[in-house]
CSV table of C-alpha atoms in Angstrom, one decimal:
chain,number,residue,atom,x,y,z
S,944,LEU,CA,96.6,121.4,112.4
S,945,PRO,CA,94.7,119.7,109.6
S,946,PRO,CA,95.1,115.9,109.7
S,947,ASP,CA,96.8,115.7,106.3
S,948,ARG,CA,99.7,117.8,107.6
S,949,HIS,CA,100.4,115.8,110.8
S,950,ALA,CA,103.0,113.5,109.3
S,951,ALA,CA,105.0,116.2,107.5
S,952,VAL,CA,105.0,118.6,110.4
S,953,ALA,CA,105.9,115.8,112.9
S,954,ALA,CA,108.9,114.8,110.6
S,955,THR,CA,110.1,118.5,110.5
S,956,ALA,CA,109.6,118.9,114.3
S,957,HIS,CA,111.5,115.6,114.8
S,958,HIS,CA,114.4,116.9,112.8
S,959,ILE,CA,114.5,120.2,114.7
S,960,HIS,CA,114.4,118.3,118.0
S,961,SER,CA,117.3,116.1,116.8
S,962,VAL,CA,119.4,119.3,116.2
S,963,VAL,CA,118.5,121.1,119.4
S,964,ALA,CA,118.7,118.0,121.6
S,965,VAL,CA,122.5,118.2,121.6
S,966,LEU,CA,122.2,121.2,124.0
S,967,ARG,CA,121.3,118.7,126.7
S,968,GLU,CA,124.9,117.7,126.8
S,969,LEU,CA,125.9,121.0,128.3
S,970,ASP,CA,126.3,121.5,132.1
S,971,PHE,CA,124.8,124.9,132.5
S,972,ALA,CA,125.4,125.0,136.3
S,973,ASP,CA,124.1,128.5,137.4
S,974,THR,CA,124.3,130.0,133.9
S,975,PRO,CA,121.2,132.3,133.3
S,976,PRO,CA,119.5,132.7,129.9
S,977,ALA,CA,120.8,135.5,127.8
S,978,PRO,CA,118.7,138.5,128.6
S,979,ALA,CA,116.3,139.9,126.1
S,980,TYR,CA,116.3,143.3,127.8
S,981,ARG,CA,117.8,145.3,130.6
S,982,ALA,CA,115.3,147.0,133.1
S,983,GLU,CA,117.7,149.8,134.1
S,984,GLN,CA,118.2,150.8,130.4
S,985,GLU,CA,114.5,151.2,129.9
S,986,THR,CA,114.3,153.3,133.1
S,987,HIS,CA,117.1,155.4,131.8
S,988,ASP,CA,115.3,155.8,128.4
S,989,ALA,CA,112.1,156.9,130.2
S,990,ALA,CA,114.0,159.7,131.9
S,991,VAL,CA,115.4,160.9,128.5
P,445,MET,CA,130.8,155.4,83.2
P,446,GLN,CA,127.0,155.8,83.8
P,447,PRO,CA,125.8,157.4,87.1
P,448,TYR,CA,124.1,154.1,88.1
P,449,GLU,CA,127.6,152.5,88.1
P,450,LEU,CA,129.0,154.9,90.7
P,451,THR,CA,129.7,153.8,94.2
P,452,LEU,CA,127.9,155.6,97.0
P,453,SER,CA,131.0,157.5,97.9
P,454,ALA,CA,131.7,158.6,94.3
P,455,ALA,CA,128.1,159.5,93.7
P,456,ALA,CA,128.0,161.5,96.9
P,457,ASP,CA,131.1,163.4,96.0
P,458,ALA,CA,129.7,164.1,92.5
P,459,VAL,CA,126.3,165.4,94.0
P,460,ARG,CA,128.0,167.5,96.6
P,461,THR,CA,130.2,169.3,94.1
P,462,ARG,CA,127.2,169.7,91.7
P,463,ARG,CA,128.8,167.6,88.9
P,464,LEU,CA,125.9,165.3,89.0
P,465,SER,CA,122.3,166.1,90.0
P,466,PRO,CA,120.1,163.8,92.0
P,467,VAL,CA,117.6,163.8,89.2
P,468,GLU,CA,120.3,162.5,86.6
P,469,LEU,CA,121.5,159.9,89.1
P,470,VAL,CA,118.0,158.7,89.9
P,471,GLU,CA,117.0,158.7,86.2
P,472,SER,CA,120.1,156.5,85.3
P,473,VAL,CA,119.2,154.0,88.1
P,474,LEU,CA,115.5,153.9,87.1
P,475,GLU,CA,116.6,153.3,83.5
P,476,ARG,CA,118.9,150.5,84.7
P,477,VAL,CA,116.0,149.1,86.7
P,478,GLU,CA,113.8,149.0,83.5
P,479,ARG,CA,116.5,147.0,81.7
P,480,ALA,CA,117.6,144.6,84.4
P,481,GLU,CA,114.5,143.9,86.4
P,482,PRO,CA,112.8,141.6,83.9
P,483,HIS,CA,115.9,139.3,84.3
P,484,LEU,CA,116.6,139.7,88.1
P,485,GLN,CA,113.3,140.5,90.0
P,486,ALA,CA,115.2,142.2,92.8
P,487,TYR,CA,112.3,144.4,93.6
P,488,ALA,CA,108.9,143.6,95.1
P,489,THR,CA,107.8,147.2,94.3
P,490,VAL,CA,109.5,150.0,92.4
P,491,THR,CA,108.2,153.4,93.5
P,492,ALA,CA,109.2,155.3,90.4
P,493,GLU,CA,106.8,158.2,90.7
P,494,HIS,CA,107.7,158.7,94.4
P,495,THR,CA,111.4,158.3,93.5
P,496,ARG,CA,111.4,161.0,90.8
P,497,ARG,CA,109.6,163.4,93.2
P,498,ALA,CA,112.1,162.7,95.9
P,499,ALA,CA,114.9,163.3,93.5
P,500,ARG,CA,113.5,166.7,92.4
P,501,ALA,CA,113.1,167.6,96.1
P,502,ALA,CA,116.7,166.7,96.8
P,503,GLU,CA,117.8,168.8,93.8
P,504,ASP,CA,115.7,171.8,95.1
P,505,ASP,CA,117.3,171.4,98.4
P,506,LEU,CA,120.8,171.6,96.9
P,507,ALA,CA,119.8,174.6,94.8
P,508,ALA,CA,118.7,176.3,98.1
P,509,GLY,CA,122.0,175.5,99.7
P,510,ARG,CA,120.8,172.6,101.9
P,511,HIS,CA,123.1,169.7,101.7
P,512,ARG,CA,122.0,166.8,104.0
P,513,GLY,CA,125.2,164.8,103.9
P,514,PRO,CA,126.7,162.0,101.9
P,515,LEU,CA,123.3,160.2,101.3
P,516,HIS,CA,121.8,163.3,99.7
P,517,GLY,CA,120.1,162.3,96.5
P,518,ILE,CA,121.4,158.7,96.6
P,519,PRO,CA,119.1,156.0,95.3
P,520,MET,CA,118.5,153.1,97.6
P,521,GLY,CA,116.5,149.9,97.9
P,522,LEU,CA,115.0,148.8,101.2
P,523,LYS,CA,114.3,145.1,102.0
P,524,ASP,CA,110.6,144.7,102.0
P,525,LEU,CA,110.4,144.0,105.7
P,526,ILE,CA,111.3,147.6,106.5
P,527,ASP,CA,108.3,149.9,106.9
P,528,VAL,CA,108.1,153.0,104.8
P,529,ALA,CA,105.0,155.2,105.6
P,530,GLY,CA,102.2,154.8,103.0
P,531,ILE,CA,103.8,151.8,101.2
P,532,ALA,CA,103.1,148.2,101.6
P,533,THR,CA,105.6,146.0,103.6
P,534,SER,CA,104.9,142.8,101.7
P,535,ALA,CA,107.6,140.6,103.4
P,536,SER,CA,107.3,139.0,99.9
P,537,SER,CA,104.4,137.1,101.3
P,538,ARG,CA,100.7,136.6,100.3
P,539,VAL,CA,99.9,136.9,104.0
P,540,ARG,CA,100.6,140.6,103.8
P,541,ALA,CA,98.3,141.3,100.8
P,542,GLY,CA,96.8,144.7,101.0
P,543,HIS,CA,99.2,145.9,103.7
P,544,ARG,CA,100.1,149.5,104.1
P,545,ALA,CA,102.7,150.8,106.7
P,546,GLU,CA,101.3,153.5,108.8
P,547,ALA,CA,104.6,155.0,109.8
P,548,SER,CA,108.2,154.7,108.7
P,549,SER,CA,110.7,152.5,110.5
P,550,THR,CA,113.5,154.2,112.4
P,551,VAL,CA,116.0,153.3,109.7
P,552,ALA,CA,113.8,154.5,106.8
P,553,ALA,CA,113.1,157.7,108.6
P,554,ARG,CA,116.8,158.3,109.3
P,555,LEU,CA,117.9,157.6,105.7
P,556,GLU,CA,115.1,159.9,104.4
P,557,SER,CA,116.2,162.7,106.6
P,558,GLY,CA,119.8,162.0,105.4
P,559,GLY,CA,118.5,162.7,101.9
P,560,ALA,CA,118.5,159.2,100.5
P,561,VAL,CA,115.9,158.5,97.7
P,562,LEU,CA,113.8,155.3,97.8
P,563,VAL,CA,113.8,153.3,94.5
P,564,GLY,CA,111.7,150.5,95.9
P,565,LYS,CA,111.2,147.6,98.2
P,566,THR,CA,113.5,144.6,97.5
P,567,HIS,CA,112.5,141.0,97.7
P,568,THR,CA,113.1,138.8,100.7
P,569,HIS,CA,112.8,135.1,101.2
P,570,GLU,CA,109.3,135.0,102.6
P,571,PHE,CA,109.3,136.8,106.0
P,572,ALA,CA,113.1,136.4,106.0
P,573,TYR,CA,112.8,132.6,106.8
P,574,GLY,CA,115.1,131.1,104.3
P,575,LEU,CA,118.6,131.6,102.6
P,576,THR,CA,117.8,131.6,98.8
P,577,THR,CA,115.1,134.3,97.9
P,578,PRO,CA,113.6,132.1,95.1
P,579,GLN,CA,111.8,135.1,93.4
P,580,THR,CA,115.1,136.7,92.6
P,581,SER,CA,118.0,135.7,90.4
P,582,ASN,CA,121.7,136.0,91.0
P,583,ALA,CA,123.2,139.1,89.5
P,584,TRP,CA,126.1,137.2,88.0
P,585,ASP,CA,124.1,134.2,86.7
P,586,THR,CA,120.5,134.3,86.4
P,587,GLY,CA,120.3,130.5,86.6
P,588,ARG,CA,121.6,130.6,90.2
P,589,VAL,CA,120.3,131.6,93.6
P,590,ALA,CA,120.5,135.1,94.8
P,591,GLY,CA,121.1,134.0,98.4
P,592,GLY,CA,119.0,135.3,101.2
P,593,SER,CA,117.1,136.3,102.8
P,594,SER,CA,118.1,139.8,101.7
P,595,GLY,CA,118.5,138.6,98.1
P,596,GLY,CA,116.7,141.4,96.4
P,597,SER,CA,118.9,144.0,98.2
P,598,ALA,CA,122.2,142.4,97.3
P,599,VAL,CA,121.2,141.7,93.7
P,600,ALA,CA,120.0,145.4,93.3
P,601,VAL,CA,123.3,146.7,94.6
P,602,ALA,CA,125.4,144.3,92.5
P,603,ALA,CA,123.5,145.0,89.3
P,604,GLY,CA,123.3,148.8,89.7
P,605,THR,CA,119.6,149.0,90.3
P,606,ALA,CA,120.3,150.7,93.7
P,607,THR,CA,123.4,152.5,94.8
P,608,PHE,CA,123.0,150.9,98.3
P,609,ALA,CA,120.4,148.9,100.1
P,610,LEU,CA,119.4,147.7,103.5
P,611,GLY,CA,119.0,144.2,104.5
P,612,THR,CA,118.2,142.2,107.7
P,613,ASP,CA,120.3,139.4,109.2
P,614,THR,CA,119.0,136.8,111.6
P,615,GLY,CA,121.5,134.0,110.8
P,616,GLY,CA,123.4,135.4,107.8
P,617,SER,CA,120.7,137.1,105.7
P,618,ILE,CA,122.8,140.2,104.8
P,619,ARG,CA,126.2,138.5,104.5
P,620,VAL,CA,125.1,135.4,102.5
P,621,PRO,CA,123.5,137.2,99.6
P,622,ALA,CA,126.3,139.9,99.7
P,623,ALA,CA,128.8,137.2,99.4
P,624,LEU,CA,127.0,135.3,96.6
P,625,ASN,CA,126.5,138.6,94.6
P,626,GLY,CA,130.0,140.0,95.1
P,627,VAL,CA,129.0,143.1,97.2
P,628,VAL,CA,129.7,144.3,100.8
P,629,GLY,CA,127.3,143.5,103.6
P,630,LEU,CA,127.6,144.5,107.3
P,631,LYS,CA,125.8,143.0,110.1
P,632,PRO,CA,126.4,145.4,112.9
P,633,THR,CA,126.7,144.7,116.6
P,634,TYR,CA,123.3,143.5,118.1
P,635,GLY,CA,121.5,146.6,119.2
P,636,LEU,CA,123.6,149.2,117.3
P,637,VAL,CA,121.0,149.8,114.6
P,638,PRO,CA,117.3,150.1,115.8
P,639,ARG,CA,114.8,147.6,114.5
P,640,HIS,CA,111.7,149.6,115.3
P,641,GLY,CA,109.3,149.3,112.3
P,642,VAL,CA,111.1,146.3,110.8
P,643,THR,CA,109.3,143.0,110.6
P,644,SER,CA,110.9,140.4,113.0
P,645,LEU,CA,111.9,136.9,112.2
P,646,SER,CA,113.5,136.3,115.6
P,647,TRP,CA,113.8,139.1,118.1
P,648,SER,CA,116.9,138.0,119.8
P,649,LEU,CA,118.9,137.4,116.6
P,650,ASP,CA,117.5,140.1,114.2
P,651,HIS,CA,119.9,142.9,112.9
P,652,VAL,CA,119.5,145.6,110.3
P,653,GLY,CA,122.4,146.7,108.2
P,654,PRO,CA,123.8,148.0,104.9
P,655,ILE,CA,124.6,146.3,101.6
P,656,THR,CA,126.9,148.4,99.5
P,657,ARG,CA,129.5,148.2,96.6
P,658,THR,CA,132.5,149.1,98.8
P,659,VAL,CA,133.5,149.0,102.5
P,660,GLU,CA,133.7,152.8,102.6
P,661,ASP,CA,130.1,152.9,101.4
P,662,ALA,CA,129.0,150.7,104.2
P,663,ALA,CA,130.6,153.0,106.7
P,664,LEU,CA,128.8,156.0,105.3
P,665,VAL,CA,125.4,154.3,105.6
P,666,LEU,CA,126.2,153.0,109.0
P,667,ASP,CA,126.8,156.5,110.2
P,668,THR,CA,123.2,157.4,109.4
P,669,LEU,CA,121.6,154.1,110.7
P,670,ALA,CA,123.4,153.7,114.1
P,671,GLY,CA,122.1,155.3,117.2
P,672,HIS,CA,119.8,154.7,120.1
P,673,ASP,CA,116.2,154.3,119.8
P,674,PRO,CA,114.2,153.3,122.9
P,675,ARG,CA,111.3,151.8,120.8
P,676,ASP,CA,113.7,148.8,120.1
P,677,PRO,CA,114.2,147.2,123.5
P,678,ALA,CA,117.6,145.7,122.3
P,679,SER,CA,118.9,149.2,121.1
P,680,LEU,CA,122.1,150.2,122.8
P,681,ALA,CA,122.5,153.5,124.4
P,682,VAL,CA,126.1,154.0,123.4
P,683,PRO,CA,127.7,157.4,122.5
P,684,ALA,CA,127.5,158.3,118.8
P,685,ALA,CA,130.5,157.2,116.8
P,686,ARG,CA,131.7,158.2,113.3
P,687,TYR,CA,132.3,155.2,111.0
P,688,GLY,CA,133.1,157.0,107.7
P,689,PRO,CA,135.0,158.1,105.8
P,690,VAL,CA,137.5,155.2,106.4
P,691,ALA,CA,141.1,156.4,106.1
P,692,GLY,CA,144.4,154.6,105.7
P,693,THR,CA,145.5,151.3,104.5
P,694,ASP,CA,148.3,150.5,107.0
P,695,LEU,CA,147.2,147.5,109.2
P,696,ARG,CA,150.4,147.3,111.3
P,697,GLY,CA,149.6,146.3,114.9
P,698,LEU,CA,146.3,144.6,113.9
P,699,ARG,CA,146.0,141.1,115.2
P,700,VAL,CA,143.9,139.0,112.7
P,701,GLY,CA,142.6,135.7,114.1
P,702,VAL,CA,142.6,132.8,111.6
P,703,PRO,CA,140.4,129.9,112.8
P,704,ARG,CA,142.1,126.5,113.0
P,705,ASN,CA,138.7,124.8,113.3
P,706,TYR,CA,135.0,125.2,112.0
P,707,TYR,CA,135.4,128.0,109.4
P,708,PHE,CA,137.4,126.0,106.9
P,709,ASP,CA,135.7,122.7,107.4
P,710,HIS,CA,133.4,121.6,104.5
P,711,VAL,CA,134.3,124.7,102.5
P,712,ASP,CA,134.7,124.6,98.7
P,713,PRO,CA,138.5,124.6,97.8
P,714,GLU,CA,138.1,127.7,95.5
P,715,VAL,CA,136.4,129.5,98.3
P,716,GLU,CA,139.1,128.4,100.8
P,717,SER,CA,141.9,129.4,98.5
P,718,ALA,CA,140.5,132.9,97.7
P,719,VAL,CA,139.9,133.6,101.4
P,720,ARG,CA,143.4,132.4,102.5
P,721,ASP,CA,144.9,134.6,99.8
P,722,ALA,CA,142.9,137.6,101.1
P,723,ILE,CA,144.1,136.8,104.6
P,724,ASP,CA,147.7,136.8,103.3
P,725,ARG,CA,147.0,140.2,101.8
P,726,LEU,CA,146.0,141.5,105.3
P,727,GLU,CA,149.3,140.3,106.5
P,728,GLU,CA,151.2,142.0,103.6
P,729,LEU,CA,149.4,145.2,104.7
P,730,GLY,CA,150.9,144.8,108.2
P,731,ALA,CA,148.5,142.7,110.1
P,732,ARG,CA,149.7,139.9,112.3
P,733,LEU,CA,148.1,136.5,111.8
P,734,VAL,CA,147.3,134.6,114.9
P,735,GLU,CA,145.6,131.1,115.0
P,736,VAL,CA,142.5,130.9,117.0
P,737,GLU,CA,140.3,128.1,118.2
P,738,ILE,CA,136.5,128.7,117.8
P,739,PRO,CA,134.7,127.7,120.9
P,740,MET,CA,131.5,125.5,121.3
P,741,THR,CA,131.1,124.8,117.6
P,742,ARG,CA,129.2,121.6,118.3
P,743,TYR,CA,126.4,123.8,119.7
P,744,ILE,CA,126.2,126.5,117.1
P,745,GLN,CA,123.4,125.1,114.9
P,746,ALA,CA,121.4,123.9,118.0
P,747,THR,CA,121.6,127.3,119.6
P,748,GLN,CA,120.6,129.1,116.4
P,749,TRP,CA,117.6,126.8,115.9
P,750,GLY,CA,116.7,126.7,119.6
P,751,LEU,CA,116.4,130.5,119.5
P,752,MET,CA,115.0,131.2,116.0
P,753,VAL,CA,112.4,128.4,115.6
P,754,PRO,CA,110.2,129.3,118.6
P,755,GLU,CA,110.6,133.0,118.2
P,756,ALA,CA,109.6,132.9,114.6
P,757,THR,CA,106.6,130.8,115.4
P,758,ALA,CA,105.6,133.1,118.2
P,759,TYR,CA,105.6,136.1,115.8
P,760,HIS,CA,103.4,134.3,113.2
P,761,GLU,CA,101.2,132.6,115.7
P,762,ARG,CA,98.0,134.4,114.8
P,763,THR,CA,98.3,134.4,111.1
P,764,LEU,CA,99.4,130.7,111.1
P,765,ARG,CA,96.0,130.0,112.7
P,766,THR,CA,93.9,132.1,110.4
P,767,VAL,CA,95.5,131.9,107.0
P,768,PRO,CA,98.1,129.1,107.0
P,769,GLU,CA,97.5,128.4,103.3
P,770,LEU,CA,98.9,131.8,102.3
P,771,TYR,CA,102.5,130.9,103.4
P,772,GLN,CA,104.9,129.3,101.1
P,773,ALA,CA,105.2,125.5,101.8
P,774,ASP,CA,108.9,125.7,103.2
P,775,VAL,CA,108.0,128.6,105.6
P,776,ARG,CA,104.7,127.2,106.7
P,777,ILE,CA,106.1,123.8,107.8
P,778,LEU,CA,108.9,125.4,109.8
P,779,LEU,CA,106.4,127.7,111.5
P,780,GLU,CA,104.0,124.8,112.3
P,781,ALA,CA,106.8,122.6,113.5
P,782,GLY,CA,108.0,125.4,115.8
P,783,GLU,CA,104.7,125.0,117.8
P,784,LEU,CA,106.0,121.7,118.9
P,785,MET,CA,109.2,122.9,120.5
P,786,PRO,CA,109.2,122.8,124.4
P,787,ALA,CA,110.1,125.8,126.4
P,788,GLY,CA,113.0,123.9,127.9
P,789,ASP,CA,114.7,123.7,124.5
P,790,TYR,CA,114.3,127.4,124.1
P,791,LEU,CA,115.8,128.1,127.5
P,792,ARG,CA,118.7,125.7,126.9
P,793,ALA,CA,119.4,127.7,123.8
P,794,GLN,CA,119.3,131.0,125.7
P,795,ARG,CA,121.7,129.6,128.3
P,796,ALA,CA,124.0,128.2,125.6
P,797,ARG,CA,124.1,131.6,124.1
P,798,THR,CA,125.3,133.1,127.5
P,799,LEU,CA,128.1,130.5,127.6
P,800,MET,CA,129.0,131.1,123.9
P,801,ARG,CA,129.1,134.9,124.3
P,802,ARG,CA,131.4,134.5,127.2
P,803,GLU,CA,133.7,132.1,125.2
P,804,TRP,CA,133.8,134.4,122.2
P,805,ALA,CA,134.6,137.5,124.4
P,806,ALA,CA,137.6,135.5,125.8
P,807,MET,CA,138.8,134.5,122.3
P,808,LEU,CA,138.4,138.1,121.1
P,809,ARG,CA,140.7,139.4,123.8
P,810,ASP,CA,143.7,137.8,121.9
P,811,VAL,CA,142.9,139.2,118.5
P,812,ASP,CA,141.3,142.4,117.1
P,813,LEU,CA,139.3,140.5,114.5
P,814,ILE,CA,138.7,137.1,113.0
P,815,ALA,CA,138.9,136.5,109.2
P,816,ALA,CA,137.0,133.6,107.6
P,817,PRO,CA,134.8,132.6,104.6
P,818,SER,CA,131.3,134.2,104.7
P,819,VAL,CA,129.7,131.2,103.0
P,820,PRO,CA,131.3,127.8,102.3
P,821,ALA,CA,130.3,127.7,98.6
P,822,THR,CA,129.4,130.1,95.8
P,823,ALA,CA,125.8,130.5,94.4
P,824,VAL,CA,124.3,127.1,93.6
P,825,GLU,CA,121.8,126.6,90.7
P,826,ALA,CA,118.3,127.5,91.4
P,827,GLY,CA,116.3,124.6,92.8
P,828,GLN,CA,119.4,122.7,93.9
P,829,GLU,CA,118.7,121.4,97.5
P,830,THR,CA,122.0,119.9,98.7
P,831,ILE,CA,125.7,120.3,98.5
P,832,THR,CA,127.9,117.1,98.6
P,833,TRP,CA,131.3,117.8,100.2
P,834,ALA,CA,134.6,116.0,99.2
P,835,ASP,CA,134.2,113.4,102.1
P,836,GLY,CA,130.9,112.4,100.9
P,837,THR,CA,128.9,114.4,103.5
P,838,VAL,CA,125.6,115.8,102.0
P,839,GLU,CA,124.4,119.1,103.5
P,840,GLY,CA,121.3,121.1,102.8
P,841,VAL,CA,121.9,124.3,100.8
P,842,SER,CA,120.4,126.5,103.5
P,843,ASP,CA,122.2,124.7,106.3
P,844,ALA,CA,125.5,125.3,104.4
P,845,TYR,CA,124.8,128.9,103.7
P,846,VAL,CA,124.0,129.8,107.2
P,847,ARG,CA,126.6,127.6,108.9
P,848,LEU,CA,129.5,130.2,109.0
P,849,SER,CA,127.4,133.3,109.5
P,850,SER,CA,125.1,132.4,112.4
P,851,PRO,CA,127.8,132.5,115.2
P,852,ALA,CA,127.8,136.3,114.9
P,853,ASN,CA,124.0,136.4,115.4
P,854,ILE,CA,124.1,134.2,118.4
P,855,THR,CA,126.9,136.2,120.0
P,856,GLY,CA,125.9,139.6,118.7
P,857,VAL,CA,129.4,140.4,117.4
P,858,PRO,CA,129.7,142.5,114.2
P,859,SER,CA,130.5,140.8,110.9
P,860,LEU,CA,131.5,142.5,107.6
P,861,SER,CA,131.4,140.4,104.4
P,862,LEU,CA,133.4,141.7,101.4
P,863,PRO,CA,134.2,140.2,98.0
P,864,VAL,CA,137.6,138.5,97.6
P,865,GLY,CA,137.4,137.1,94.1
P,866,HIS,CA,135.6,134.7,91.9
P,867,ASP,CA,135.5,131.0,91.4
P,868,ALA,CA,136.3,129.4,88.0
P,869,ALA,CA,132.6,129.8,86.9
P,870,GLY,CA,132.9,133.5,87.5
P,871,LEU,CA,130.8,133.5,90.7
P,872,PRO,CA,131.8,135.8,93.6
P,873,ILE,CA,133.5,134.7,96.8
P,874,GLY,CA,133.1,136.5,100.1
P,875,MET,CA,135.2,136.8,103.2
P,876,GLN,CA,133.8,137.9,106.6
P,877,LEU,CA,135.6,139.8,109.2
P,878,LEU,CA,134.3,139.3,112.7
P,879,GLY,CA,135.1,141.7,115.5
P,880,ARG,CA,134.4,142.6,119.2
P,881,PRO,CA,131.0,144.1,120.1
P,882,LEU,CA,131.0,147.7,118.8
P,883,GLY,CA,134.3,147.0,116.9
P,884,GLU,CA,132.8,148.1,113.6
P,885,ARG,CA,135.5,150.6,113.0
P,886,VAL,CA,138.2,148.0,113.2
P,887,LEU,CA,136.4,145.8,110.6
P,888,LEU,CA,135.8,148.7,108.3
P,889,ARG,CA,139.4,149.8,108.5
P,890,ALA,CA,140.7,146.3,107.7
P,891,GLY,CA,138.2,145.7,104.9
P,892,HIS,CA,138.9,149.1,103.4
P,893,ALA,CA,142.6,148.4,103.4
P,894,TYR,CA,142.1,145.1,101.7
P,895,GLU,CA,139.8,146.6,99.1
P,896,ARG,CA,142.2,149.4,98.3
P,897,SER,CA,144.9,146.9,97.7
P,898,ARG,CA,142.9,145.3,94.8
P,899,PRO,CA,141.6,146.6,91.5
P,900,ALA,CA,138.2,148.3,91.6
P,901,ARG,CA,135.3,145.9,90.9
P,902,GLY,CA,132.8,146.4,88.2
P,903,LEU,CA,129.0,145.7,88.4
P,904,ALA,CA,127.5,142.3,87.8
P,905,ARG,CA,126.5,141.9,84.1
P,906,ALA,CA,124.1,138.9,84.0
P,907,ALA,CA,121.2,141.3,83.2
């Protein structure tokens, strides 16, 4: 990142961080992340 | 009435019964493009020569007795993130200068085989990363924003420069401009419409869907778009369903959820009043209103950003290194800042989405759909950056426009935005109907019933 962009990018990153930080309040226990894909469906597709 | 003013259903009927030829319809739309485009700039590219050729081919097919269905000979606009073989997919960005799509996206190929005729590629907020589409003007007031990111598609449909269009929706990018321009926008269930060949903003939130003048038209386009494609890893392998034509206006037995929190907070009074009137109309048509509590609202924006910001940055990683100066300033800074988000934040957002999907599924067991405003305010003036609410709270325009639409992206539930009136300045107001996963037919039925109970809407006349 060029030096002249550091301050502006850091400010935006800080703002984004302040928004997403609220997720730290949640107790996820064993909750897994939402899946991006399902392996069995791809296998099924390959058979088709 | 000129052919460019016809709804898709009316045009399809006229073409099928040979009262209107595809060439007449396309010429009328192209003429409208010539008059309106200088004021609206809905299109990144108009493919007039290709369009006329395709219209003649559609007419030859009809003469030979080959009718491909309701989209045969119908002029359409495709958001310029959707690949069409041999044409640039500009993403309305200088980063894509000189681009040429090698092959057509799944949706473009399906529409083409359904006989639809491409008028051109419509403007998007650069790479779909924004809610205003600054190149394009609102179809009702050229001094106001089109909304975005599918601004060009919504404006083209509202102004009569396309009979229907496709948009993409990652946080509201179909429904926001549809609402701000007084047209219908459908964000289908996540995975129902394949995204192969469509430039991504955020893989886990992206959807493709129709923008039309009526709910019935949206159903007809969805019929052609929906269906499994293994080249999109999120594509659902569900049995084919028919969405159109939508019949009946009797909503007896339908349970409509009315949110008691979130969806009516920080909403313009004129928007709230029009949406509540529309909900009352659903009740008059037989629906039963049930108050619902929207779950986990404190975490909606955090989850949306936690998913979208790092996914968008990942998509652009290479060009952000090689040609960062070619991005517009607003998009560049978001992409750069995204590099600084830790993996932990992304995973928390993915886990929050699991919780939210679960909670929404529980809420949707008690009702068949939820009715709410699509956006909390009508189209703001171009260049306006914030909205000040009655309690003095100041909110960024983009944050406000995306606030009510992003829950459907996080949870993947379908959402249909339809016009329900105008404010005192004459600007359109939209209501969204949110349903269970794969509940599109319920939304289309309710939306159609509402629409049939109101006088037909005319085209936007700012241009």
